[in-house]
Amino acid sequence: MIVSQERYNLINQILIVLIASTIVFRPVCTILLIIFSLFNLINYKHINLDKRYLKDMLIIGIPFLLSLLFIFLNDNILQGLKTVEKVLILIIFPLTILTNRNLNIKSILNYYRKIFIVLLIFFLIRFIVIYPDKIEKYINGIDLIEIGYQYAISLGTHAPALNMHIAFLTIVNFYFLVQSILKKKMNNIIYNIILFLIAFSFILIVNTRIALINIFLGCLIVLFFEFVKIYSFKKTILISIISLITFVGITAIYTKINPYMLDKYSTVTFDHMDKIGKLDEIENPEIVVFNALVTRVSIWKASYEVVLENLPFGTGAADGKKELNKYFERTNQQFLAKYEFPIHNQILDYGIKFGFFGILGVLVYLLYPIYKFLRISIYQSLFLSFGVIFFISNLTDDFLIRFDGIVFSGLFYTLFSSISYKKY
């Protein structure tokens, strides 16, 4: 059904909020994406194409363009087409959101943060009801790390991916908190403090290392760029330092409650680093180093060597992981071959799949927020924080092979980028 421009904007905005709030719930989000795409297809007359959008469209569409251009490298063209279909949304979002100058970004972010928090709380309550034994173990200090990963699994995702989304949710709440402080709206300050602390508590519950780094950096970016607009540079630095100390203090309190964090962030993380590329020499590696840094570095080392073997064009999107597993077997790395680990680094992943062009393309894609940060008039700090979160997360994971990573980046890239075409 074709609707008026006003109704088109309203429905689009509602769908965008729902998509953003449900990215970690793939089945629901997939249905919403289909509805969103069909709705915009039917109402294509409201899409305002202009050559000014072309550069941003091409950058946001890089994963799609690479998958399509190098499809001939795949052993199975049908598998290659599936990889193209996975990133098709990165063409749809720019066409329908980037070109829409009537979207209310503040309203979208505000509803997004509230709905997402409500969903997280609802599923945490559900988790407590369904798995009381795990909660009891957690309260008694047994398997403290398990609770976060099991909660993520109960949502149909895995902990690092969930915490990437919660990290951005936390920073969005922190941004609204900072704005209420700057405008001296006491009721809003209290309300935003509560939302920020709830979001931050989920970061500590899921408890992944990269998420904490992202939170500290993201909040510092928001603090600095928002306060420096009003206060002197010296005062802004002082406020940033005090805030950082506060964040560290909150984390230290949680660490005292959850002592496993000290082991996880020290011994567990950096143990057996002398066994890089030789994990089979470790007794029971499944138990000892399954999630350790040495395993990631071993995978990265092998991936780098596969990249060099397949320059300049790579293996094709559908065959990248297969080629890496063949390398594990060829070099007698049985532990890695048995579990067929993903690469856990988006740059290396694209290097294997698309060679030199993949590395160049993914770097342009991941650094895009820095380019747009200099060209938007509002929410600069929030977009830069988003870029930092997504870039750092992709150094230790490969989110452009995951539904939630593709939709997450494509949606917020286009939302924030659309600001550069508005007049305020």
Short mmCIF file of C-alpha atoms in Angstrom, two decimals:
data_model
loop_
_atom_site.label_atom_id
_atom_site.label_comp_id
_atom_site.label_asym_id
_atom_site.label_seq_id
_atom_site.Cartn_x
_atom_site.Cartn_y
_atom_site.Cartn_z
CA MET A 1 0.00 0.00 0.00
CA ILE A 2 1.40 3.38 -1.05
CA VAL A 3 1.18 5.94 1.77
CA SER A 4 1.70 9.67 2.11
CA GLN A 5 5.17 11.13 2.72
CA GLU A 6 4.33 11.88 6.35
CA ARG A 7 3.05 8.37 7.07
CA TYR A 8 5.96 6.88 5.12
CA ASN A 9 8.42 8.70 7.40
CA LEU A 10 6.57 7.65 10.55
CA ILE A 11 6.34 3.95 9.60
CA ASN A 12 9.98 3.92 8.51
CA GLN A 13 11.04 5.45 11.81
CA ILE A 14 9.06 2.89 13.82
CA LEU A 15 10.56 0.02 11.81
CA ILE A 16 14.09 1.41 12.23
CA VAL A 17 13.62 1.60 16.02
CA LEU A 18 12.34 -1.99 16.15
CA ILE A 19 15.16 -3.27 13.92
CA ALA A 20 17.82 -1.50 16.01
CA SER A 21 16.32 -2.85 19.24
CA THR A 22 16.12 -6.48 18.07
CA ILE A 23 19.39 -6.99 16.17
CA VAL A 24 20.55 -9.59 18.70
CA PHE A 25 17.28 -11.50 18.20
CA ARG A 26 17.92 -12.70 14.65
CA PRO A 27 14.54 -14.37 13.81
CA VAL A 28 12.55 -11.31 14.91
CA CYS A 29 14.94 -8.84 13.30
CA THR A 30 14.93 -10.79 10.02
CA ILE A 31 11.13 -10.51 9.79
CA LEU A 32 11.34 -6.77 10.52
CA LEU A 33 13.99 -6.33 7.82
CA ILE A 34 11.79 -8.09 5.27
CA ILE A 35 8.83 -5.87 6.21
CA PHE A 36 11.07 -2.78 6.07
CA SER A 37 12.44 -3.72 2.64
CA LEU A 38 9.03 -4.53 1.15
CA PHE A 39 7.48 -1.38 2.58
CA ASN A 40 10.19 0.78 1.01
CA LEU A 41 9.98 -1.12 -2.27
CA ILE A 42 6.24 -0.46 -2.49
CA ASN A 43 6.78 3.20 -1.59
CA TYR A 44 9.85 3.69 -3.77
CA LYS A 45 8.53 7.06 -4.98
CA HIS A 46 9.38 8.55 -1.59
CA ILE A 47 13.05 7.60 -1.94
CA ASN A 48 15.02 10.69 -2.96
CA LEU A 49 18.10 9.59 -4.87
CA ASP A 50 20.83 12.15 -5.45
CA LYS A 51 24.42 11.85 -6.69
CA ARG A 52 25.56 13.45 -3.39
CA TYR A 53 24.79 10.16 -1.65
CA LEU A 54 26.86 8.04 -4.04
CA LYS A 55 30.16 8.09 -2.13
CA ASP A 56 28.52 7.07 1.16
CA MET A 57 26.45 4.40 -0.58
CA LEU A 58 29.56 2.87 -2.16
CA ILE A 59 31.47 2.82 1.14
CA ILE A 60 28.61 1.34 3.16
CA GLY A 61 28.04 -1.18 0.36
CA ILE A 62 31.70 -2.35 0.25
CA PRO A 63 31.02 -5.84 1.73
CA PHE A 64 28.22 -6.36 -0.81
CA LEU A 65 30.32 -5.07 -3.73
CA LEU A 66 33.31 -7.25 -2.81
CA SER A 67 31.14 -10.37 -2.46
CA LEU A 68 29.52 -9.65 -5.83
CA LEU A 69 32.66 -8.67 -7.76
CA PHE A 70 34.65 -11.68 -6.56
CA ILE A 71 31.84 -14.22 -6.79
CA PHE A 72 33.64 -16.01 -9.65
CA LEU A 73 36.41 -17.08 -7.21
CA ASN A 74 34.06 -19.34 -5.25
CA ASP A 75 34.15 -23.07 -6.03
CA ASN A 76 30.36 -23.10 -5.76
CA ILE A 77 28.56 -20.11 -7.28
CA LEU A 78 25.40 -20.86 -5.30
CA GLN A 79 27.36 -20.59 -2.05
CA GLY A 80 28.83 -17.36 -3.37
CA LEU A 81 25.34 -16.01 -4.01
CA LYS A 82 24.40 -16.82 -0.41
CA THR A 83 27.25 -14.64 0.84
CA VAL A 84 26.03 -11.84 -1.43
CA GLU A 85 22.50 -12.20 -0.04
CA LYS A 86 23.83 -11.95 3.55
CA VAL A 87 25.14 -8.42 2.92
CA LEU A 88 22.36 -7.20 0.62
CA ILE A 89 20.97 -5.10 3.47
CA LEU A 90 24.05 -2.88 3.14
CA ILE A 91 22.58 -1.66 -0.15
CA ILE A 92 19.00 -1.42 1.13
CA PHE A 93 19.85 0.70 4.18
CA PRO A 94 21.66 3.47 2.25
CA LEU A 95 18.88 3.62 -0.34
CA THR A 96 16.12 3.95 2.24
CA ILE A 97 17.71 5.64 5.28
CA LEU A 98 20.65 7.68 4.01
CA THR A 99 18.39 9.42 1.51
CA ASN A 100 15.66 10.14 4.08
CA ARG A 101 16.24 13.59 5.55
CA ASN A 102 13.05 13.52 7.62
CA LEU A 103 14.13 10.96 10.21
CA ASN A 104 14.31 12.12 13.83
CA ILE A 105 17.62 10.61 14.97
CA LYS A 106 17.18 11.71 18.59
CA SER A 107 13.78 10.02 18.81
CA ILE A 108 15.14 6.84 17.19
CA LEU A 109 18.07 6.64 19.62
CA ASN A 110 15.83 7.41 22.60
CA TYR A 111 13.28 4.68 21.82
CA TYR A 112 16.05 2.27 20.82
CA ARG A 113 17.81 2.50 24.19
CA LYS A 114 14.57 2.07 26.16
CA ILE A 115 13.22 -0.88 24.17
CA PHE A 116 16.57 -2.67 24.11
CA ILE A 117 16.98 -2.34 27.89
CA VAL A 118 13.44 -3.61 28.50
CA LEU A 119 14.16 -6.64 26.29
CA LEU A 120 17.44 -7.37 28.08
CA ILE A 121 15.73 -7.18 31.48
CA PHE A 122 12.83 -9.36 30.32
CA PHE A 123 15.18 -12.07 29.02
CA LEU A 124 17.33 -11.86 32.15
CA ILE A 125 14.25 -12.52 34.29
CA ARG A 126 13.35 -15.36 31.92
CA PHE A 127 16.89 -16.74 32.28
CA ILE A 128 16.69 -16.61 36.10
CA VAL A 129 13.36 -18.47 36.05
CA ILE A 130 14.46 -21.14 33.56
CA TYR A 131 18.00 -21.68 34.91
CA PRO A 132 17.83 -21.27 38.72
CA ASP A 133 20.67 -23.78 39.09
CA LYS A 134 23.06 -21.52 37.16
CA ILE A 135 22.02 -18.51 39.25
CA GLU A 136 22.59 -20.51 42.44
CA LYS A 137 26.07 -21.52 41.26
CA TYR A 138 26.82 -17.88 40.42
CA ILE A 139 25.67 -16.65 43.86
CA ASN A 140 27.86 -19.30 45.49
CA GLY A 141 30.89 -18.24 43.45
CA ILE A 142 30.96 -21.33 41.22
CA ASP A 143 31.62 -21.03 37.46
CA LEU A 144 31.33 -17.24 37.64
CA ILE A 145 32.26 -16.75 34.00
CA GLU A 146 29.56 -19.15 32.79
CA ILE A 147 26.58 -16.95 33.61
CA GLY A 148 27.30 -14.30 30.96
CA TYR A 149 27.92 -16.78 28.17
CA GLN A 150 24.85 -18.82 29.08
CA TYR A 151 22.69 -15.69 29.16
CA ALA A 152 23.95 -14.76 25.69
CA ILE A 153 23.19 -18.27 24.41
CA SER A 154 19.66 -18.03 25.82
CA LEU A 155 19.15 -15.02 23.54
CA GLY A 156 20.40 -16.98 20.53
CA THR A 157 23.73 -15.19 20.24
CA HIS A 158 27.24 -15.41 21.74
CA ALA A 159 28.74 -13.24 24.46
CA PRO A 160 31.20 -11.07 22.47
CA ALA A 161 28.50 -10.17 19.92
CA LEU A 162 25.91 -9.42 22.61
CA ASN A 163 28.35 -7.29 24.56
CA MET A 164 29.30 -5.29 21.46
CA HIS A 165 25.66 -4.24 21.17
CA ILE A 166 25.30 -3.61 24.90
CA ALA A 167 28.49 -1.52 24.83
CA PHE A 168 26.94 0.82 22.27
CA LEU A 169 23.65 0.83 24.20
CA THR A 170 25.58 1.88 27.31
CA ILE A 171 27.32 4.69 25.47
CA VAL A 172 24.03 5.92 23.98
CA ASN A 173 22.65 6.12 27.54
CA PHE A 174 25.81 7.86 28.67
CA TYR A 175 25.44 10.37 25.83
CA PHE A 176 21.89 11.22 26.95
CA LEU A 177 23.15 11.48 30.54
CA VAL A 178 25.88 13.93 29.52
CA GLN A 179 23.37 16.01 27.56
CA SER A 180 21.03 16.20 30.56
CA ILE A 181 23.95 17.25 32.79
CA LEU A 182 25.02 19.97 30.37
CA LYS A 183 21.43 21.25 30.17
CA LYS A 184 21.08 20.94 33.98
CA LYS A 185 17.82 19.00 33.83
CA MET A 186 17.80 17.27 37.23
CA ASN A 187 14.89 14.88 36.57
CA ASN A 188 16.47 13.76 33.31
CA ILE A 189 19.85 13.34 35.02
CA ILE A 190 18.46 10.87 37.58
CA TYR A 191 16.51 8.99 34.90
CA ASN A 192 19.53 8.75 32.60
CA ILE A 193 21.83 7.66 35.43
CA ILE A 194 19.46 4.76 36.12
CA LEU A 195 19.37 3.71 32.44
CA PHE A 196 23.15 4.02 32.14
CA LEU A 197 23.78 1.89 35.23
CA ILE A 198 21.32 -0.78 34.07
CA ALA A 199 23.03 -0.98 30.67
CA PHE A 200 26.49 -1.00 32.25
CA SER A 201 25.44 -3.77 34.65
CA PHE A 202 24.64 -5.98 31.65
CA ILE A 203 28.18 -5.36 30.36
CA LEU A 204 29.50 -6.73 33.66
CA ILE A 205 27.07 -9.66 33.63
CA VAL A 206 28.02 -10.80 30.13
CA ASN A 207 31.61 -9.91 31.04
CA THR A 208 33.80 -9.84 27.93
CA ARG A 209 37.18 -8.12 27.84
CA ILE A 210 36.79 -6.11 24.65
CA ALA A 211 33.43 -4.68 25.77
CA LEU A 212 34.98 -3.08 28.86
CA ILE A 213 37.71 -1.49 26.74
CA ASN A 214 35.04 -0.21 24.34
CA ILE A 215 33.00 1.27 27.21
CA PHE A 216 35.94 3.17 28.67
CA LEU A 217 37.04 4.56 25.30
CA GLY A 218 33.51 5.34 24.11
CA CYS A 219 32.53 7.19 27.28
CA LEU A 220 35.77 9.18 27.26
CA ILE A 221 35.13 10.20 23.64
CA VAL A 222 31.59 11.35 24.48
CA LEU A 223 32.78 13.20 27.58
CA PHE A 224 35.62 14.97 25.84
CA PHE A 225 33.83 16.07 22.66
CA GLU A 226 30.62 17.13 24.42
CA PHE A 227 32.20 18.99 27.34
CA VAL A 228 34.87 20.70 25.23
CA LYS A 229 32.05 22.45 23.35
CA ILE A 230 31.14 24.29 26.55
CA TYR A 231 34.09 24.15 28.94
CA SER A 232 37.81 24.82 28.57
CA PHE A 233 40.14 22.10 27.40
CA LYS A 234 41.77 21.90 30.84
CA LYS A 235 38.44 21.50 32.65
CA THR A 236 37.29 18.90 30.11
CA ILE A 237 40.43 16.80 30.70
CA LEU A 238 39.88 17.00 34.48
CA ILE A 239 36.24 15.89 34.13
CA SER A 240 37.31 13.02 31.84
CA ILE A 241 39.91 11.80 34.34
CA ILE A 242 37.42 11.91 37.23
CA SER A 243 34.87 9.99 35.14
CA LEU A 244 37.46 7.38 34.15
CA ILE A 245 38.36 6.87 37.79
CA THR A 246 34.65 6.43 38.57
CA PHE A 247 34.26 3.77 35.82
CA VAL A 248 37.34 1.94 37.07
CA GLY A 249 35.96 2.11 40.62
CA ILE A 250 32.64 0.56 39.58
CA THR A 251 34.49 -2.19 37.72
CA ALA A 252 36.77 -2.77 40.73
CA ILE A 253 33.74 -3.21 43.00
CA TYR A 254 32.28 -5.78 40.60
CA THR A 255 35.68 -7.51 40.38
CA LYS A 256 35.70 -7.86 44.14
CA ILE A 257 32.27 -9.50 43.95
CA ASN A 258 33.39 -11.64 41.00
CA PRO A 259 37.04 -12.57 41.72
CA TYR A 260 37.27 -14.76 38.60
CA MET A 261 37.62 -11.54 36.58
CA LEU A 262 41.16 -11.06 37.94
CA ASP A 263 42.16 -14.52 36.72
CA LYS A 264 40.34 -14.06 33.41
CA TYR A 265 41.99 -10.73 32.62
CA SER A 266 45.47 -11.91 33.62
CA THR A 267 46.40 -15.60 33.89
CA VAL A 268 43.62 -17.07 31.74
CA THR A 269 44.14 -14.51 28.98
CA PHE A 270 47.93 -14.54 28.69
CA ASP A 271 48.78 -18.11 29.69
CA HIS A 272 50.67 -20.41 27.25
CA MET A 273 51.73 -17.60 24.90
CA ASP A 274 54.89 -19.61 24.14
CA LYS A 275 52.66 -22.15 22.33
CA ILE A 276 51.49 -19.93 19.46
CA GLY A 277 50.96 -22.21 16.46
CA LYS A 278 51.72 -25.25 18.66
CA LEU A 279 48.49 -25.68 20.60
CA ASP A 280 48.55 -29.47 20.24
CA GLU A 281 51.55 -29.53 22.59
CA ILE A 282 49.26 -28.33 25.41
CA GLU A 283 47.59 -31.07 27.41
CA ASN A 284 43.78 -30.86 27.09
CA PRO A 285 43.73 -27.64 24.98
CA GLU A 286 39.90 -27.77 24.88
CA ILE A 287 39.85 -27.13 28.61
CA VAL A 288 42.97 -25.01 29.01
CA VAL A 289 43.08 -22.61 26.03
CA PHE A 290 39.76 -22.85 24.17
CA ASN A 291 39.02 -19.14 24.76
CA ALA A 292 42.57 -18.00 25.52
CA LEU A 293 44.53 -15.34 23.67
CA VAL A 294 47.10 -17.88 22.49
CA THR A 295 44.36 -19.63 20.48
CA ARG A 296 43.33 -16.38 18.80
CA VAL A 297 46.92 -15.49 17.98
CA SER A 298 47.52 -18.98 16.57
CA ILE A 299 44.48 -18.56 14.31
CA TRP A 300 45.68 -15.09 13.24
CA LYS A 301 49.14 -16.41 12.43
CA ALA A 302 47.69 -19.17 10.26
CA SER A 303 45.22 -16.74 8.64
CA TYR A 304 48.00 -14.32 7.74
CA GLU A 305 49.87 -17.14 6.03
CA VAL A 306 46.73 -18.13 4.09
CA VAL A 307 46.31 -14.48 3.02
CA LEU A 308 49.86 -14.49 1.61
CA GLU A 309 49.18 -17.75 -0.24
CA ASN A 310 46.10 -16.34 -1.97
CA LEU A 311 47.20 -12.85 -3.00
CA PRO A 312 46.20 -10.75 -4.82
CA PHE A 313 42.51 -11.75 -5.20
CA GLY A 314 41.79 -14.18 -2.35
CA THR A 315 39.65 -17.33 -2.31
CA GLY A 316 36.13 -15.93 -2.64
CA ALA A 317 33.68 -15.19 0.17
CA ALA A 318 32.25 -18.70 0.46
CA ASP A 319 35.62 -20.51 0.54
CA GLY A 320 37.61 -18.44 3.03
CA LYS A 321 36.96 -20.52 6.13
CA LYS A 322 37.32 -23.75 4.14
CA GLU A 323 40.78 -22.71 2.95
CA LEU A 324 41.82 -21.84 6.50
CA ASN A 325 40.67 -25.25 7.77
CA LYS A 326 42.64 -26.92 4.98
CA TYR A 327 45.69 -24.99 6.14
CA PHE A 328 45.17 -26.20 9.74
CA GLU A 329 45.14 -29.79 8.48
CA ARG A 330 48.08 -29.26 6.13
CA THR A 331 50.22 -27.83 8.92
CA ASN A 332 49.10 -30.53 11.38
CA GLN A 333 47.31 -28.16 13.79
CA GLN A 334 44.77 -30.76 14.85
CA PHE A 335 43.11 -28.81 17.67
CA LEU A 336 42.30 -25.87 15.37
CA ALA A 337 41.26 -28.19 12.53
CA LYS A 338 38.94 -30.17 14.80
CA TYR A 339 36.93 -27.16 15.99
CA GLU A 340 37.12 -25.18 12.72
CA PHE A 341 37.51 -21.87 14.51
CA PRO A 342 36.47 -18.68 12.71
CA ILE A 343 39.27 -16.21 12.03
CA HIS A 344 38.30 -13.75 14.80
CA ASN A 345 39.71 -10.81 12.88
CA GLN A 346 37.71 -9.07 10.15
CA ILE A 347 40.74 -7.68 8.32
CA LEU A 348 42.34 -11.10 8.00
CA ASP A 349 38.96 -12.63 7.11
CA TYR A 350 38.56 -10.25 4.16
CA GLY A 351 42.23 -10.71 3.29
CA ILE A 352 41.64 -14.44 2.80
CA LYS A 353 38.37 -13.94 0.92
CA PHE A 354 39.25 -10.99 -1.32
CA GLY A 355 43.02 -10.59 -1.08
CA PHE A 356 44.56 -7.11 -1.24
CA PHE A 357 41.23 -5.56 -2.29
CA GLY A 358 39.51 -7.13 0.71
CA ILE A 359 42.02 -5.69 3.17
CA LEU A 360 41.78 -2.25 1.58
CA GLY A 361 37.98 -2.41 1.36
CA VAL A 362 37.39 -3.52 4.94
CA LEU A 363 39.77 -0.87 6.31
CA VAL A 364 37.84 1.81 4.42
CA TYR A 365 34.57 0.35 5.77
CA LEU A 366 35.76 0.13 9.38
CA LEU A 367 37.31 3.62 9.37
CA TYR A 368 34.28 5.22 7.70
CA PRO A 369 32.94 6.71 11.00
CA ILE A 370 36.13 8.75 11.36
CA TYR A 371 35.58 10.22 7.89
CA LYS A 372 31.92 11.04 8.59
CA PHE A 373 32.64 12.24 12.13
CA LEU A 374 34.30 15.30 10.59
CA ARG A 375 31.28 16.00 8.39
CA ILE A 376 28.26 15.83 10.69
CA SER A 377 26.97 18.65 12.87
CA ILE A 378 25.44 16.69 15.77
CA TYR A 379 26.05 13.31 17.45
CA GLN A 380 29.70 13.45 16.33
CA SER A 381 30.97 11.91 19.56
CA LEU A 382 28.34 9.18 19.47
CA PHE A 383 29.17 8.19 15.89
CA LEU A 384 32.90 8.21 16.65
CA SER A 385 32.24 6.02 19.71
CA PHE A 386 30.24 3.64 17.53
CA GLY A 387 33.14 3.50 15.07
CA VAL A 388 35.63 2.77 17.85
CA ILE A 389 33.42 -0.01 19.25
CA PHE A 390 32.95 -1.66 15.86
CA PHE A 391 36.60 -1.31 14.82
CA ILE A 392 38.04 -2.72 18.06
CA SER A 393 35.45 -5.52 18.15
CA ASN A 394 36.50 -6.56 14.63
CA LEU A 395 40.14 -6.83 15.64
CA THR A 396 39.28 -9.81 17.84
CA ASP A 397 36.21 -11.05 15.97
CA ASP A 398 34.77 -11.01 12.45
CA PHE A 399 31.36 -9.37 12.68
CA LEU A 400 30.90 -8.84 8.95
CA ILE A 401 30.28 -12.57 8.60
CA ARG A 402 27.51 -12.39 11.22
CA PHE A 403 23.94 -11.20 10.78
CA ASP A 404 24.08 -8.98 13.87
CA GLY A 405 27.37 -7.36 12.85
CA ILE A 406 26.23 -6.65 9.30
CA VAL A 407 22.89 -5.14 10.34
CA PHE A 408 24.43 -3.30 13.31
CA SER A 409 27.06 -1.51 11.22
CA GLY A 410 24.86 -0.90 8.19
CA LEU A 411 21.97 0.53 10.19
CA PHE A 412 23.94 2.94 12.37
CA TYR A 413 26.36 3.91 9.60
CA THR A 414 23.43 5.08 7.49
CA LEU A 415 21.53 6.67 10.38
CA PHE A 416 24.44 8.81 11.51
CA SER A 417 25.58 9.55 7.96
CA SER A 418 22.14 10.86 7.04
CA ILE A 419 22.80 13.74 9.46
CA SER A 420 25.42 15.18 7.11
CA TYR A 421 22.68 15.91 4.56
CA LYS A 422 20.41 17.74 7.00
CA LYS A 423 20.34 21.43 7.84
CA TYR A 424 20.19 22.36 11.52
#
